[in-house]
């Protein structure tokens, strides 16, 4: 029996042998009745729609203004990348590089990889590419959700310092929706479920 066929109950750590489930079935612990794993129907489609929606939010977050600043009759708008570059120019090199990674590099890579993975699984093709994509998702998810801190800091800065002339633009709300989708994808769907999905879909191929 392989190591991956053994599953520990997350509550009482009783080991169980993993068995294939029918759609909508759940496996529960024999001792404490805690949920071990479930066969979620339409997980591939859910994953594809949500990660695609998240990518759309990212596009919007980069095209639309993040902040709108008013100086009397004059107004100024800042895009996300402009804000990051301004930080760099002003000497906040580390903060600007960190925000580039957390707000641009990781989100694009994570959602792009999830879209690719779920698209291949939906088609039932590209077994090896889908596997590489899932390994990448496992690595990237460790850095995901750091973006929440950045958005929280942004809100705090504008609220605490009472910059009444600064307003959040469409990109800010797009980032907010992105984070909600990201949290759902990372918290409500466990990585083991994605591996099960991969195994089921390519079982015959
Ligand atoms: Zn248990």
Coordinates of C-alpha atoms in Angstrom, one line a residue, residues 1-202:
X1 CA 0.0 0.0 0.0
X2 CA 1.4 3.4 -0.9
X3 CA 1.8 6.2 1.6
X4 CA -0.7 8.4 -0.3
X5 CA -3.4 5.8 0.2
X6 CA -3.4 6.4 3.9
X7 CA -5.2 9.4 5.3
X8 CA -5.1 10.7 8.8
X9 CA -8.2 12.1 10.5
X10 CA -7.5 15.9 10.9
X11 CA -9.2 15.8 14.3
X12 CA -8.1 12.6 16.1
X13 CA -5.3 11.4 13.7
X14 CA -6.7 7.9 13.3
X15 CA -5.3 6.4 10.1
X16 CA -7.7 5.3 7.4
X17 CA -7.2 3.6 4.0
X18 CA -8.3 5.9 1.2
X19 CA -11.1 4.4 -1.0
X20 CA -12.6 5.9 -4.2
X21 CA -15.9 7.7 -3.6
X22 CA -18.9 8.1 -5.8
X23 CA -20.0 11.6 -6.7
X24 CA -21.3 13.6 -3.7
X25 CA -20.1 10.9 -1.3
X26 CA -18.2 11.8 1.9
X27 CA -15.7 9.8 3.8
X28 CA -15.9 10.3 7.6
X29 CA -13.7 9.1 10.5
X30 CA -14.7 5.8 12.1
X31 CA -13.8 7.2 15.5
X32 CA -14.9 10.8 15.7
X33 CA -17.0 11.2 12.5
X34 CA -14.9 14.1 11.3
X35 CA -14.8 14.7 7.6
X36 CA -11.8 13.0 5.9
X37 CA -12.5 13.8 2.2
X38 CA -15.3 14.2 -0.2
X39 CA -16.0 13.7 -3.9
X40 CA -17.1 17.2 -5.0
X41 CA -19.1 17.3 -8.1
X42 CA -18.2 19.8 -10.8
X43 CA -15.0 20.8 -8.9
X44 CA -13.1 21.2 -12.3
X45 CA -15.8 23.6 -13.6
X46 CA -15.9 25.5 -10.3
X47 CA -12.1 25.8 -10.3
X48 CA -12.0 27.0 -13.9
X49 CA -14.8 29.6 -13.5
X50 CA -13.3 31.1 -10.3
X51 CA -9.7 31.2 -11.4
X52 CA -10.8 32.7 -14.7
X53 CA -12.9 35.4 -12.8
X54 CA -9.8 36.1 -10.6
X55 CA -7.6 36.6 -13.7
X56 CA -10.3 39.1 -15.0
X57 CA -10.1 40.9 -11.7
X58 CA -6.3 41.1 -12.1
X59 CA -6.6 42.6 -15.6
X60 CA -9.1 45.2 -14.2
X61 CA -6.8 45.9 -11.2
X62 CA -4.0 46.8 -13.6
X63 CA -6.0 48.7 -16.2
X64 CA -8.2 50.9 -14.0
X65 CA -7.0 53.5 -11.5
X66 CA -6.1 52.3 -8.1
X67 CA -6.2 55.6 -6.3
X68 CA -7.7 58.9 -7.3
X69 CA -6.2 62.0 -5.7
X70 CA -7.9 65.3 -5.7
X71 CA -6.1 68.7 -5.3
X72 CA -8.8 71.2 -5.4
X73 CA -9.9 71.5 -9.0
X74 CA -7.1 69.2 -10.2
X75 CA -7.2 65.4 -10.1
X76 CA -4.7 62.7 -10.5
X77 CA -5.0 59.0 -11.0
X78 CA -2.5 56.3 -10.1
X79 CA -2.4 52.8 -11.6
X80 CA -1.2 49.9 -9.6
X81 CA 2.1 49.6 -11.5
X82 CA 2.6 53.3 -11.3
X83 CA 2.2 53.2 -7.6
X84 CA 4.8 50.4 -7.3
X85 CA 7.2 52.3 -9.6
X86 CA 6.7 55.5 -7.6
X87 CA 7.7 53.7 -4.4
X88 CA 10.8 52.4 -6.2
X89 CA 11.7 55.9 -7.4
X90 CA 11.3 57.4 -3.9
X91 CA 13.8 55.0 -2.5
X92 CA 11.4 52.4 -1.0
X93 CA 13.2 49.7 -3.0
X94 CA 12.4 46.7 -0.8
X95 CA 8.7 47.6 -0.3
X96 CA 8.3 48.2 -4.0
X97 CA 10.0 44.9 -4.9
X98 CA 7.9 43.0 -2.3
X99 CA 4.7 44.6 -3.5
X100 CA 5.6 43.7 -7.1
X101 CA 6.0 40.1 -6.1
X102 CA 2.9 39.9 -3.9
X103 CA 0.5 42.0 -6.0
X104 CA 1.7 41.1 -9.5
X105 CA 4.0 38.2 -9.9
X106 CA 2.5 35.6 -7.5
X107 CA -1.2 36.4 -8.3
X108 CA -0.7 36.2 -12.1
X109 CA 1.3 33.0 -11.8
X110 CA -1.1 31.3 -9.3
X111 CA -4.3 32.1 -11.2
X112 CA -2.7 31.5 -14.6
X113 CA -1.6 28.1 -13.5
X114 CA -5.0 27.3 -11.9
X115 CA -6.7 28.3 -15.2
X116 CA -4.3 26.1 -17.2
X117 CA -4.7 23.1 -14.8
X118 CA -8.6 23.2 -14.6
X119 CA -8.8 23.8 -18.4
X120 CA -6.6 20.7 -19.1
X121 CA -8.6 18.6 -16.6
X122 CA -11.9 19.7 -18.1
X123 CA -10.6 18.6 -21.6
X124 CA -9.0 15.5 -20.1
X125 CA -5.8 16.2 -22.0
X126 CA -2.2 17.1 -21.2
X127 CA -1.7 14.7 -18.2
X128 CA 2.0 15.7 -17.6
X129 CA 1.5 19.5 -18.1
X130 CA -1.5 19.3 -15.6
X131 CA 0.7 17.6 -13.1
X132 CA 3.5 20.2 -13.4
X133 CA 0.8 22.9 -13.1
X134 CA -0.5 21.4 -9.9
X135 CA 3.0 21.1 -8.4
X136 CA 3.5 24.8 -9.2
X137 CA 0.1 25.6 -7.5
X138 CA 1.3 23.8 -4.4
X139 CA 4.5 26.0 -4.3
X140 CA 2.7 29.3 -5.1
X141 CA -0.1 28.9 -2.6
X142 CA 2.4 29.3 0.2
X143 CA 2.9 32.9 -0.8
X144 CA -0.6 33.6 -1.8
X145 CA -2.8 35.8 0.4
X146 CA 0.1 38.0 1.5
X147 CA -1.7 40.4 -0.8
X148 CA -4.4 40.8 1.9
X149 CA -1.8 42.5 4.2
X150 CA -0.9 44.9 1.5
X151 CA -4.5 45.8 0.8
X152 CA -5.1 46.1 4.6
X153 CA -2.1 48.5 4.9
X154 CA -3.4 50.6 2.0
X155 CA -6.8 50.9 3.6
X156 CA -5.2 51.8 7.0
X157 CA -3.0 54.4 5.4
X158 CA -5.9 56.2 3.7
X159 CA -8.2 55.9 6.7
X160 CA -5.8 56.5 9.6
X161 CA -4.1 59.5 8.0
X162 CA -7.5 60.9 6.9
X163 CA -6.5 61.6 3.4
X164 CA -9.9 62.8 2.4
X165 CA -8.7 63.8 -1.0
X166 CA -7.7 60.2 -1.8
X167 CA -10.4 57.9 -3.1
X168 CA -10.1 54.2 -4.0
X169 CA -10.5 53.5 -7.7
X170 CA -12.0 50.6 -9.6
X171 CA -8.7 48.7 -9.4
X172 CA -8.9 48.7 -5.6
X173 CA -12.3 47.0 -5.6
X174 CA -11.1 44.6 -8.3
X175 CA -8.2 43.6 -6.0
X176 CA -10.7 43.2 -3.2
X177 CA -12.8 40.8 -5.2
X178 CA -9.6 39.0 -6.3
X179 CA -8.6 38.4 -2.7
X180 CA -12.1 37.0 -1.8
X181 CA -11.9 34.5 -4.7
X182 CA -8.3 33.7 -3.8
X183 CA -9.2 33.0 -0.1
X184 CA -12.1 30.8 -1.2
X185 CA -9.9 28.8 -3.7
X186 CA -7.1 28.4 -1.1
X187 CA -9.3 27.7 2.0
X188 CA -12.4 25.9 0.8
X189 CA -10.7 23.6 -1.7
X190 CA -7.9 21.5 -0.3
X191 CA -4.9 20.7 -2.4
X192 CA -5.5 16.9 -1.9
X193 CA -8.9 17.4 -3.6
X194 CA -7.1 18.7 -6.7
X195 CA -4.7 15.7 -6.7
X196 CA -7.7 13.4 -6.4
X197 CA -9.3 15.3 -9.3
X198 CA -6.1 14.8 -11.4
X199 CA -5.9 11.1 -10.6
X200 CA -9.6 10.5 -11.4
X201 CA -9.5 12.4 -14.7
X202 CA -6.3 10.7 -16.1

